[in-house]
């Protein structure tokens, strides 16, 4: 056994879990077949991509995509049914829960990037996001330059503020940062006036605004900070599982089902407020449907 350096007990514990996850990684399909169950990582407030209706009910674009994938897994394994167990995840714990075997298929709003590909694997992308800035409509903030001296909210465990700080238009801009524990909490920071702006994926911002008491009180402004492929995530080093998931995703794109699901979740009224997000598919998203790949954000041209 290799000698372990003396670390905090929690870190050692995570390491043990990680090792367990690695041991399971090559056996996901067998595990599903043996148990008749699959554990789906779900988000509680990731805009129209993934959210909860309460009482253990989850929904959204990626939730529906994963329902198709799970049905294809069921057919592949010849099972009469697969019981789906739902594991709520956050921006902070989603990757560890996939690595340690708790979650088999994470169906939320995770950016596929090169750093994360060292720890987990991603399915082909069906949604390409633009990171944007939400503000109160009467704030006077119209661009990145207007954030100087302001307080900017983002969600713990996400990359949004890092992108803002790296953006060439943000050079010389100084702002304070506040972190919400999830996207709803971050939006509350903006809504309550504790933050002047909320930097996050455009669809998440649009979805939260559509559900606000007075949607007209908010708007999305400024230049896109980045273009990011958002994809379904699962454990690395499991080629059999990757093939069935990826083939399913490609079929969803090729059949036109991805476009239908996009219209359902981004252009039509959705629960619980029964208001549309009103976010037409970007050219980058349409390109992803035409040629689904698992390439990371580093391979996408940036604004």
PDB file of C-alpha atoms in Angstrom:
ATOM      1  CA  UNK A   1       0.000   0.000   0.000  1.00  0.00           C
ATOM      2  CA  UNK A   2       1.280   3.442  -0.858  1.00  0.00           C
ATOM      3  CA  UNK A   3       2.042   5.670   2.080  1.00  0.00           C
ATOM      4  CA  UNK A   4      -0.662   8.313   2.627  1.00  0.00           C
ATOM      5  CA  UNK A   5       0.387  11.773   3.736  1.00  0.00           C
ATOM      6  CA  UNK A   6      -1.298  12.958   6.897  1.00  0.00           C
ATOM      7  CA  UNK A   7      -4.395  14.835   5.802  1.00  0.00           C
ATOM      8  CA  UNK A   8      -7.676  15.816   7.363  1.00  0.00           C
ATOM      9  CA  UNK A   9      -9.925  12.856   8.045  1.00  0.00           C
ATOM     10  CA  UNK A  10     -12.508  14.218   5.638  1.00  0.00           C
ATOM     11  CA  UNK A  11     -10.023  14.302   2.775  1.00  0.00           C
ATOM     12  CA  UNK A  12      -8.986  10.718   3.458  1.00  0.00           C
ATOM     13  CA  UNK A  13     -12.642   9.732   3.528  1.00  0.00           C
ATOM     14  CA  UNK A  14     -13.213  11.365   0.137  1.00  0.00           C
ATOM     15  CA  UNK A  15     -10.176   9.557  -1.198  1.00  0.00           C
ATOM     16  CA  UNK A  16     -11.616   6.222  -0.074  1.00  0.00           C
ATOM     17  CA  UNK A  17     -14.908   7.084  -1.748  1.00  0.00           C
ATOM     18  CA  UNK A  18     -13.072   8.074  -4.893  1.00  0.00           C
ATOM     19  CA  UNK A  19     -11.299   4.712  -4.959  1.00  0.00           C
ATOM     20  CA  UNK A  20     -14.633   2.945  -4.570  1.00  0.00           C
ATOM     21  CA  UNK A  21     -16.025   4.974  -7.453  1.00  0.00           C
ATOM     22  CA  UNK A  22     -13.105   3.975  -9.646  1.00  0.00           C
ATOM     23  CA  UNK A  23     -13.688   0.336  -8.842  1.00  0.00           C
ATOM     24  CA  UNK A  24     -17.328   0.662  -9.875  1.00  0.00           C
ATOM     25  CA  UNK A  25     -16.674   2.782 -12.945  1.00  0.00           C
ATOM     26  CA  UNK A  26     -16.212  -0.127 -15.329  1.00  0.00           C
ATOM     27  CA  UNK A  27     -19.378  -1.879 -14.119  1.00  0.00           C
ATOM     28  CA  UNK A  28     -22.148   0.719 -14.410  1.00  0.00           C
ATOM     29  CA  UNK A  29     -24.295  -1.294 -16.818  1.00  0.00           C
ATOM     30  CA  UNK A  30     -23.798  -4.454 -14.731  1.00  0.00           C
ATOM     31  CA  UNK A  31     -24.728  -2.562 -11.576  1.00  0.00           C
ATOM     32  CA  UNK A  32     -27.884  -1.244 -13.211  1.00  0.00           C
ATOM     33  CA  UNK A  33     -28.820  -4.691 -14.507  1.00  0.00           C
ATOM     34  CA  UNK A  34     -28.117  -6.435 -11.197  1.00  0.00           C
ATOM     35  CA  UNK A  35     -30.043  -3.912  -9.100  1.00  0.00           C
ATOM     36  CA  UNK A  36     -32.689  -2.800 -11.592  1.00  0.00           C
ATOM     37  CA  UNK A  37     -31.973   0.770 -10.524  1.00  0.00           C
ATOM     38  CA  UNK A  38     -30.083   3.831 -11.736  1.00  0.00           C
ATOM     39  CA  UNK A  39     -29.258   6.909  -9.677  1.00  0.00           C
ATOM     40  CA  UNK A  40     -29.801  10.191 -11.494  1.00  0.00           C
ATOM     41  CA  UNK A  41     -28.148  13.357 -10.231  1.00  0.00           C
ATOM     42  CA  UNK A  42     -30.710  16.165 -10.394  1.00  0.00           C
ATOM     43  CA  UNK A  43     -30.586  19.907  -9.767  1.00  0.00           C
ATOM     44  CA  UNK A  44     -33.152  21.860  -7.784  1.00  0.00           C
ATOM     45  CA  UNK A  45     -32.783  25.250  -9.496  1.00  0.00           C
ATOM     46  CA  UNK A  46     -30.805  25.108 -12.743  1.00  0.00           C
ATOM     47  CA  UNK A  47     -33.321  26.962 -14.855  1.00  0.00           C
ATOM     48  CA  UNK A  48     -35.200  25.123 -17.582  1.00  0.00           C
ATOM     49  CA  UNK A  49     -32.344  22.610 -17.894  1.00  0.00           C
ATOM     50  CA  UNK A  50     -33.100  20.984 -14.542  1.00  0.00           C
ATOM     51  CA  UNK A  51     -35.223  21.938 -11.542  1.00  0.00           C
ATOM     52  CA  UNK A  52     -37.614  20.625  -8.896  1.00  0.00           C
ATOM     53  CA  UNK A  53     -41.377  20.978  -8.649  1.00  0.00           C
ATOM     54  CA  UNK A  54     -41.191  19.940  -4.991  1.00  0.00           C
ATOM     55  CA  UNK A  55     -42.263  16.696  -3.302  1.00  0.00           C
ATOM     56  CA  UNK A  56     -39.388  14.802  -4.923  1.00  0.00           C
ATOM     57  CA  UNK A  57     -40.482  15.682  -8.462  1.00  0.00           C
ATOM     58  CA  UNK A  58     -37.855  16.865 -10.940  1.00  0.00           C
ATOM     59  CA  UNK A  59     -38.144  18.136 -14.483  1.00  0.00           C
ATOM     60  CA  UNK A  60     -36.489  20.178 -17.224  1.00  0.00           C
ATOM     61  CA  UNK A  61     -34.736  19.808 -20.585  1.00  0.00           C
ATOM     62  CA  UNK A  62     -31.888  17.603 -19.347  1.00  0.00           C
ATOM     63  CA  UNK A  63     -34.286  15.624 -17.150  1.00  0.00           C
ATOM     64  CA  UNK A  64     -36.269  14.722 -20.288  1.00  0.00           C
ATOM     65  CA  UNK A  65     -33.068  13.954 -22.201  1.00  0.00           C
ATOM     66  CA  UNK A  66     -32.002  11.584 -19.427  1.00  0.00           C
ATOM     67  CA  UNK A  67     -35.429   9.908 -19.478  1.00  0.00           C
ATOM     68  CA  UNK A  68     -34.757   9.012 -23.123  1.00  0.00           C
ATOM     69  CA  UNK A  69     -31.257   7.805 -22.254  1.00  0.00           C
ATOM     70  CA  UNK A  70     -32.489   5.654 -19.368  1.00  0.00           C
ATOM     71  CA  UNK A  71     -35.127   4.101 -21.635  1.00  0.00           C
ATOM     72  CA  UNK A  72     -32.397   3.218 -24.139  1.00  0.00           C
ATOM     73  CA  UNK A  73     -30.312   1.712 -21.309  1.00  0.00           C
ATOM     74  CA  UNK A  74     -33.343  -0.354 -20.281  1.00  0.00           C
ATOM     75  CA  UNK A  75     -33.706  -1.694 -23.831  1.00  0.00           C
ATOM     76  CA  UNK A  76     -29.973  -2.386 -24.081  1.00  0.00           C
ATOM     77  CA  UNK A  77     -30.048  -4.429 -20.873  1.00  0.00           C
ATOM     78  CA  UNK A  78     -33.310  -6.213 -21.713  1.00  0.00           C
ATOM     79  CA  UNK A  79     -34.968  -5.136 -18.466  1.00  0.00           C
ATOM     80  CA  UNK A  80     -38.732  -4.802 -18.012  1.00  0.00           C
ATOM     81  CA  UNK A  81     -38.136  -1.569 -16.144  1.00  0.00           C
ATOM     82  CA  UNK A  82     -35.461   0.481 -14.408  1.00  0.00           C
ATOM     83  CA  UNK A  83     -36.221   2.179 -11.116  1.00  0.00           C
ATOM     84  CA  UNK A  84     -34.838   5.715 -11.155  1.00  0.00           C
ATOM     85  CA  UNK A  85     -33.538   7.044  -7.851  1.00  0.00           C
ATOM     86  CA  UNK A  86     -33.022  10.801  -7.658  1.00  0.00           C
ATOM     87  CA  UNK A  87     -30.025  12.317  -5.899  1.00  0.00           C
ATOM     88  CA  UNK A  88     -30.118  16.138  -5.628  1.00  0.00           C
ATOM     89  CA  UNK A  89     -26.681  17.591  -6.349  1.00  0.00           C
ATOM     90  CA  UNK A  90     -25.131  21.039  -6.101  1.00  0.00           C
ATOM     91  CA  UNK A  91     -22.370  22.808  -8.010  1.00  0.00           C
ATOM     92  CA  UNK A  92     -19.996  21.839  -5.188  1.00  0.00           C
ATOM     93  CA  UNK A  93     -20.745  18.120  -4.785  1.00  0.00           C
ATOM     94  CA  UNK A  94     -21.855  16.967  -8.253  1.00  0.00           C
ATOM     95  CA  UNK A  95     -18.413  15.820  -9.442  1.00  0.00           C
ATOM     96  CA  UNK A  96     -17.458  13.968  -6.212  1.00  0.00           C
ATOM     97  CA  UNK A  97     -20.844  12.195  -6.194  1.00  0.00           C
ATOM     98  CA  UNK A  98     -20.288  10.976  -9.745  1.00  0.00           C
ATOM     99  CA  UNK A  99     -16.703   9.942  -8.964  1.00  0.00           C
ATOM    100  CA  UNK A 100     -17.561   7.995  -5.812  1.00  0.00           C
ATOM    101  CA  UNK A 101     -20.357   5.982  -7.415  1.00  0.00           C
ATOM    102  CA  UNK A 102     -23.310   7.684  -5.720  1.00  0.00           C
ATOM    103  CA  UNK A 103     -24.610   9.158  -8.996  1.00  0.00           C
ATOM    104  CA  UNK A 104     -24.622   7.205 -12.270  1.00  0.00           C
ATOM    105  CA  UNK A 105     -25.933   9.921 -14.583  1.00  0.00           C
ATOM    106  CA  UNK A 106     -25.797  13.633 -13.684  1.00  0.00           C
ATOM    107  CA  UNK A 107     -28.532  15.465 -15.578  1.00  0.00           C
ATOM    108  CA  UNK A 108     -28.117  19.082 -14.570  1.00  0.00           C
ATOM    109  CA  UNK A 109     -26.267  22.103 -15.909  1.00  0.00           C
ATOM    110  CA  UNK A 110     -22.587  21.152 -15.845  1.00  0.00           C
ATOM    111  CA  UNK A 111     -20.043  22.809 -18.135  1.00  0.00           C
ATOM    112  CA  UNK A 112     -17.832  20.345 -19.968  1.00  0.00           C
ATOM    113  CA  UNK A 113     -14.258  21.600 -19.581  1.00  0.00           C
ATOM    114  CA  UNK A 114     -10.790  20.088 -19.809  1.00  0.00           C
ATOM    115  CA  UNK A 115     -10.156  20.213 -16.067  1.00  0.00           C
ATOM    116  CA  UNK A 116     -13.354  18.317 -15.279  1.00  0.00           C
ATOM    117  CA  UNK A 117     -12.632  15.757 -18.002  1.00  0.00           C
ATOM    118  CA  UNK A 118      -9.699  14.625 -15.857  1.00  0.00           C
ATOM    119  CA  UNK A 119     -12.193  13.492 -13.202  1.00  0.00           C
ATOM    120  CA  UNK A 120     -15.404  12.606 -15.054  1.00  0.00           C
ATOM    121  CA  UNK A 121     -16.729  11.943 -18.559  1.00  0.00           C
ATOM    122  CA  UNK A 122     -19.337  13.865 -20.540  1.00  0.00           C
ATOM    123  CA  UNK A 123     -21.964  12.923 -23.085  1.00  0.00           C
ATOM    124  CA  UNK A 124     -22.255  14.820 -26.378  1.00  0.00           C
ATOM    125  CA  UNK A 125     -23.587  18.347 -25.894  1.00  0.00           C
ATOM    126  CA  UNK A 126     -27.189  19.256 -26.731  1.00  0.00           C
ATOM    127  CA  UNK A 127     -27.143  22.721 -25.167  1.00  0.00           C
ATOM    128  CA  UNK A 128     -24.519  25.447 -25.533  1.00  0.00           C
ATOM    129  CA  UNK A 129     -24.735  28.212 -22.974  1.00  0.00           C
ATOM    130  CA  UNK A 130     -23.761  31.863 -22.953  1.00  0.00           C
ATOM    131  CA  UNK A 131     -22.786  33.302 -19.585  1.00  0.00           C
ATOM    132  CA  UNK A 132     -24.548  36.640 -19.081  1.00  0.00           C
ATOM    133  CA  UNK A 133     -25.307  39.309 -16.460  1.00  0.00           C
ATOM    134  CA  UNK A 134     -28.729  39.825 -14.829  1.00  0.00           C
ATOM    135  CA  UNK A 135     -29.547  43.120 -13.116  1.00  0.00           C
ATOM    136  CA  UNK A 136     -32.541  45.051 -11.901  1.00  0.00           C
ATOM    137  CA  UNK A 137     -34.110  46.889 -14.822  1.00  0.00           C
ATOM    138  CA  UNK A 138     -33.679  50.271 -13.112  1.00  0.00           C
ATOM    139  CA  UNK A 139     -30.053  49.676 -12.070  1.00  0.00           C
ATOM    140  CA  UNK A 140     -28.456  51.619 -14.901  1.00  0.00           C
ATOM    141  CA  UNK A 141     -26.055  48.707 -15.486  1.00  0.00           C
ATOM    142  CA  UNK A 142     -25.736  47.971 -19.196  1.00  0.00           C
ATOM    143  CA  UNK A 143     -22.322  46.388 -19.610  1.00  0.00           C
ATOM    144  CA  UNK A 144     -19.320  44.855 -17.853  1.00  0.00           C
ATOM    145  CA  UNK A 145     -17.802  48.317 -17.418  1.00  0.00           C
ATOM    146  CA  UNK A 146     -20.792  49.363 -15.299  1.00  0.00           C
ATOM    147  CA  UNK A 147     -19.947  46.713 -12.697  1.00  0.00           C
ATOM    148  CA  UNK A 148     -17.052  48.782 -11.351  1.00  0.00           C
ATOM    149  CA  UNK A 149     -17.559  49.259  -7.609  1.00  0.00           C
ATOM    150  CA  UNK A 150     -20.638  47.008  -7.599  1.00  0.00           C
ATOM    151  CA  UNK A 151     -21.426  43.744  -5.812  1.00  0.00           C
ATOM    152  CA  UNK A 152     -21.722  40.725  -8.093  1.00  0.00           C
ATOM    153  CA  UNK A 153     -23.469  37.496  -7.068  1.00  0.00           C
ATOM    154  CA  UNK A 154     -22.719  34.047  -8.397  1.00  0.00           C
ATOM    155  CA  UNK A 155     -23.254  30.469  -7.236  1.00  0.00           C
ATOM    156  CA  UNK A 156     -20.647  28.615  -5.200  1.00  0.00           C
ATOM    157  CA  UNK A 157     -18.812  25.999  -7.261  1.00  0.00           C
ATOM    158  CA  UNK A 158     -19.476  27.621 -10.646  1.00  0.00           C
ATOM    159  CA  UNK A 159     -17.031  29.295 -13.023  1.00  0.00           C
ATOM    160  CA  UNK A 160     -18.994  32.466 -13.810  1.00  0.00           C
ATOM    161  CA  UNK A 161     -17.111  35.071 -11.784  1.00  0.00           C
ATOM    162  CA  UNK A 162     -13.775  33.572 -12.859  1.00  0.00           C
ATOM    163  CA  UNK A 163     -14.892  34.184 -16.444  1.00  0.00           C
ATOM    164  CA  UNK A 164     -15.863  37.741 -15.604  1.00  0.00           C
ATOM    165  CA  UNK A 165     -12.483  38.455 -14.011  1.00  0.00           C
ATOM    166  CA  UNK A 166     -10.642  37.006 -17.020  1.00  0.00           C
ATOM    167  CA  UNK A 167     -12.705  38.887 -19.610  1.00  0.00           C
ATOM    168  CA  UNK A 168     -10.674  41.539 -21.421  1.00  0.00           C
ATOM    169  CA  UNK A 169     -13.525  44.033 -20.998  1.00  0.00           C
ATOM    170  CA  UNK A 170     -13.223  43.611 -17.209  1.00  0.00           C
ATOM    171  CA  UNK A 171      -9.629  44.848 -17.044  1.00  0.00           C
ATOM    172  CA  UNK A 172      -9.405  47.585 -14.422  1.00  0.00           C
ATOM    173  CA  UNK A 173     -12.887  46.749 -13.122  1.00  0.00           C
ATOM    174  CA  UNK A 174     -13.134  46.170  -9.382  1.00  0.00           C
ATOM    175  CA  UNK A 175     -16.195  44.563  -7.849  1.00  0.00           C
ATOM    176  CA  UNK A 176     -17.162  42.706  -4.687  1.00  0.00           C
ATOM    177  CA  UNK A 177     -18.276  39.086  -4.880  1.00  0.00           C
ATOM    178  CA  UNK A 178     -21.131  37.361  -3.028  1.00  0.00           C
ATOM    179  CA  UNK A 179     -21.805  33.620  -3.305  1.00  0.00           C
ATOM    180  CA  UNK A 180     -25.198  31.970  -3.116  1.00  0.00           C
ATOM    181  CA  UNK A 181     -25.395  28.311  -2.144  1.00  0.00           C
ATOM    182  CA  UNK A 182     -27.506  27.576  -5.233  1.00  0.00           C
ATOM    183  CA  UNK A 183     -28.920  29.536  -8.160  1.00  0.00           C
ATOM    184  CA  UNK A 184     -32.143  30.478  -6.357  1.00  0.00           C
ATOM    185  CA  UNK A 185     -30.127  31.801  -3.430  1.00  0.00           C
ATOM    186  CA  UNK A 186     -27.924  33.832  -5.790  1.00  0.00           C
ATOM    187  CA  UNK A 187     -30.971  35.332  -7.500  1.00  0.00           C
ATOM    188  CA  UNK A 188     -32.351  36.250  -4.073  1.00  0.00           C
ATOM    189  CA  UNK A 189     -29.156  38.232  -3.446  1.00  0.00           C
ATOM    190  CA  UNK A 190     -30.001  40.282  -6.546  1.00  0.00           C
ATOM    191  CA  UNK A 191     -33.716  40.471  -5.812  1.00  0.00           C
ATOM    192  CA  UNK A 192     -33.149  41.663  -2.241  1.00  0.00           C
ATOM    193  CA  UNK A 193     -30.624  44.315  -3.286  1.00  0.00           C
ATOM    194  CA  UNK A 194     -27.652  42.714  -1.548  1.00  0.00           C
ATOM    195  CA  UNK A 195     -26.074  42.268  -4.982  1.00  0.00           C
ATOM    196  CA  UNK A 196     -26.198  44.618  -7.968  1.00  0.00           C
ATOM    197  CA  UNK A 197     -25.763  41.874 -10.562  1.00  0.00           C
ATOM    198  CA  UNK A 198     -25.928  38.099 -10.892  1.00  0.00           C
ATOM    199  CA  UNK A 199     -23.502  36.448 -13.330  1.00  0.00           C
ATOM    200  CA  UNK A 200     -24.584  33.024 -14.522  1.00  0.00           C
ATOM    201  CA  UNK A 201     -25.668  30.933 -17.512  1.00  0.00           C
ATOM    202  CA  UNK A 202     -28.160  32.889 -19.596  1.00  0.00           C
ATOM    203  CA  UNK A 203     -30.886  30.243 -19.462  1.00  0.00           C
ATOM    204  CA  UNK A 204     -30.668  30.033 -15.686  1.00  0.00           C
ATOM    205  CA  UNK A 205     -30.987  33.807 -15.434  1.00  0.00           C
ATOM    206  CA  UNK A 206     -33.890  33.863 -17.905  1.00  0.00           C
ATOM    207  CA  UNK A 207     -35.657  31.061 -16.073  1.00  0.00           C
ATOM    208  CA  UNK A 208     -35.295  32.684 -12.650  1.00  0.00           C
ATOM    209  CA  UNK A 209     -36.504  36.011 -14.037  1.00  0.00           C
ATOM    210  CA  UNK A 210     -39.543  34.342 -15.630  1.00  0.00           C
ATOM    211  CA  UNK A 211     -40.508  32.933 -12.218  1.00  0.00           C
ATOM    212  CA  UNK A 212     -39.987  36.196 -10.309  1.00  0.00           C
ATOM    213  CA  UNK A 213     -42.992  38.003  -8.836  1.00  0.00           C
ATOM    214  CA  UNK A 214     -42.430  40.854 -11.302  1.00  0.00           C
ATOM    215  CA  UNK A 215     -40.299  39.619 -14.231  1.00  0.00           C
ATOM    216  CA  UNK A 216     -40.244  43.106 -15.771  1.00  0.00           C
ATOM    217  CA  UNK A 217     -38.158  44.280 -12.785  1.00  0.00           C
ATOM    218  CA  UNK A 218     -35.126  42.400 -14.158  1.00  0.00           C
ATOM    219  CA  UNK A 219     -33.216  42.164 -17.415  1.00  0.00           C
ATOM    220  CA  UNK A 220     -30.188  40.436 -18.921  1.00  0.00           C
ATOM    221  CA  UNK A 221     -27.535  42.850 -20.129  1.00  0.00           C
ATOM    222  CA  UNK A 222     -24.028  43.144 -21.493  1.00  0.00           C
ATOM    223  CA  UNK A 223     -21.814  41.063 -23.672  1.00  0.00           C
ATOM    224  CA  UNK A 224     -21.690  37.247 -23.389  1.00  0.00           C
ATOM    225  CA  UNK A 225     -18.774  36.323 -21.138  1.00  0.00           C
ATOM    226  CA  UNK A 226     -18.287  32.890 -22.620  1.00  0.00           C
ATOM    227  CA  UNK A 227     -19.778  30.140 -24.738  1.00  0.00           C
ATOM    228  CA  UNK A 228     -19.973  26.873 -22.787  1.00  0.00           C
ATOM    229  CA  UNK A 229     -21.069  23.341 -23.716  1.00  0.00           C
ATOM    230  CA  UNK A 230     -23.420  22.032 -21.025  1.00  0.00           C
ATOM    231  CA  UNK A 231     -23.598  18.257 -20.911  1.00  0.00           C
ATOM    232  CA  UNK A 232     -24.731  15.186 -19.041  1.00  0.00           C
ATOM    233  CA  UNK A 233     -21.975  13.764 -16.860  1.00  0.00           C
ATOM    234  CA  UNK A 234     -21.008  10.257 -15.771  1.00  0.00           C
ATOM    235  CA  UNK A 235     -17.992   8.323 -14.489  1.00  0.00           C
ATOM    236  CA  UNK A 236     -14.790   7.996 -16.496  1.00  0.00           C
ATOM    237  CA  UNK A 237     -13.230   4.821 -17.861  1.00  0.00           C
ATOM    238  CA  UNK A 238     -16.481   3.004 -18.578  1.00  0.00           C
ATOM    239  CA  UNK A 239     -16.557   2.580 -22.381  1.00  0.00           C
ATOM    240  CA  UNK A 240     -19.640   0.347 -22.467  1.00  0.00           C
ATOM    241  CA  UNK A 241     -21.734   2.813 -20.470  1.00  0.00           C
ATOM    242  CA  UNK A 242     -20.351   5.745 -22.466  1.00  0.00           C
ATOM    243  CA  UNK A 243     -21.349   4.104 -25.732  1.00  0.00           C
ATOM    244  CA  UNK A 244     -24.972   3.489 -24.793  1.00  0.00           C
ATOM    245  CA  UNK A 245     -25.374   6.987 -23.327  1.00  0.00           C
ATOM    246  CA  UNK A 246     -23.612   8.750 -26.197  1.00  0.00           C
ATOM    247  CA  UNK A 247     -25.472   6.772 -28.865  1.00  0.00           C
ATOM    248  CA  UNK A 248     -28.754   7.702 -27.211  1.00  0.00           C
ATOM    249  CA  UNK A 249     -27.824  11.395 -27.127  1.00  0.00           C
ATOM    250  CA  UNK A 250     -26.811  11.348 -30.799  1.00  0.00           C
ATOM    251  CA  UNK A 251     -30.106   9.706 -31.734  1.00  0.00           C
ATOM    252  CA  UNK A 252     -32.004  12.411 -29.828  1.00  0.00           C
ATOM    253  CA  UNK A 253     -30.176  15.037 -31.888  1.00  0.00           C
ATOM    254  CA  UNK A 254     -30.467  13.226 -35.241  1.00  0.00           C
ATOM    255  CA  UNK A 255     -34.185  12.467 -34.849  1.00  0.00           C
ATOM    256  CA  UNK A 256     -35.087  16.091 -34.169  1.00  0.00           C
ATOM    257  CA  UNK A 257     -36.149  15.255 -30.618  1.00  0.00           C
ATOM    258  CA  UNK A 258     -33.555  17.665 -29.166  1.00  0.00           C
ATOM    259  CA  UNK A 259     -35.141  20.566 -31.054  1.00  0.00           C
ATOM    260  CA  UNK A 260     -38.621  19.514 -29.882  1.00  0.00           C
ATOM    261  CA  UNK A 261     -37.460  19.300 -26.265  1.00  0.00           C
ATOM    262  CA  UNK A 262     -35.780  22.695 -26.560  1.00  0.00           C
ATOM    263  CA  UNK A 263     -39.008  24.272 -27.826  1.00  0.00           C
ATOM    264  CA  UNK A 264     -40.925  22.615 -24.970  1.00  0.00           C
ATOM    265  CA  UNK A 265     -38.619  23.909 -22.237  1.00  0.00           C
ATOM    266  CA  UNK A 266     -37.367  27.258 -23.539  1.00  0.00           C
ATOM    267  CA  UNK A 267     -40.113  28.637 -25.767  1.00  0.00           C
ATOM    268  CA  UNK A 268     -43.366  27.287 -24.315  1.00  0.00           C
ATOM    269  CA  UNK A 269     -44.900  28.019 -20.873  1.00  0.00           C
ATOM    270  CA  UNK A 270     -43.405  25.717 -18.240  1.00  0.00           C
ATOM    271  CA  UNK A 271     -44.381  24.941 -14.641  1.00  0.00           C
ATOM    272  CA  UNK A 272     -44.716  26.066 -11.961  1.00  0.00           C
ATOM    273  CA  UNK A 273     -45.341  29.659 -13.096  1.00  0.00           C
ATOM    274  CA  UNK A 274     -46.527  28.546 -16.562  1.00  0.00           C
ATOM    275  CA  UNK A 275     -44.465  31.277 -18.183  1.00  0.00           C
ATOM    276  CA  UNK A 276     -42.040  30.765 -21.082  1.00  0.00           C
ATOM    277  CA  UNK A 277     -38.325  31.279 -20.567  1.00  0.00           C
ATOM    278  CA  UNK A 278     -38.322  32.859 -24.023  1.00  0.00           C
ATOM    279  CA  UNK A 279     -34.757  31.984 -24.992  1.00  0.00           C
ATOM    280  CA  UNK A 280     -34.455  30.889 -28.656  1.00  0.00           C
ATOM    281  CA  UNK A 281     -31.806  28.291 -29.466  1.00  0.00           C
ATOM    282  CA  UNK A 282     -28.450  29.898 -30.232  1.00  0.00           C
ATOM    283  CA  UNK A 283     -26.517  29.126 -33.386  1.00  0.00           C
ATOM    284  CA  UNK A 284     -23.979  27.258 -31.234  1.00  0.00           C
ATOM    285  CA  UNK A 285     -26.725  25.041 -29.812  1.00  0.00           C
ATOM    286  CA  UNK A 286     -28.099  24.319 -33.282  1.00  0.00           C
ATOM    287  CA  UNK A 287     -24.572  23.417 -34.413  1.00  0.00           C
ATOM    288  CA  UNK A 288     -24.313  20.999 -31.478  1.00  0.00           C
ATOM    289  CA  UNK A 289     -27.486  19.224 -32.631  1.00  0.00           C
ATOM    290  CA  UNK A 290     -26.094  18.958 -36.158  1.00  0.00           C
ATOM    291  CA  UNK A 291     -22.807  17.471 -34.935  1.00  0.00           C
ATOM    292  CA  UNK A 292     -23.025  16.227 -31.315  1.00  0.00           C
ATOM    293  CA  UNK A 293     -19.593  15.919 -29.677  1.00  0.00           C
ATOM    294  CA  UNK A 294     -18.128  15.747 -26.183  1.00  0.00           C
ATOM    295  CA  UNK A 295     -15.452  18.368 -26.850  1.00  0.00           C
ATOM    296  CA  UNK A 296     -14.736  20.703 -23.893  1.00  0.00           C
ATOM    297  CA  UNK A 297     -15.255  24.442 -23.703  1.00  0.00           C
ATOM    298  CA  UNK A 298     -11.588  25.028 -24.552  1.00  0.00           C
ATOM    299  CA  UNK A 299     -12.365  23.810 -28.103  1.00  0.00           C
ATOM    300  CA  UNK A 300     -15.161  26.364 -28.604  1.00  0.00           C
ATOM    301  CA  UNK A 301     -14.467  29.825 -30.079  1.00  0.00           C
ATOM    302  CA  UNK A 302     -15.035  32.434 -27.375  1.00  0.00           C
ATOM    303  CA  UNK A 303     -16.451  35.972 -27.622  1.00  0.00           C
TER     304      UNK A 303
END
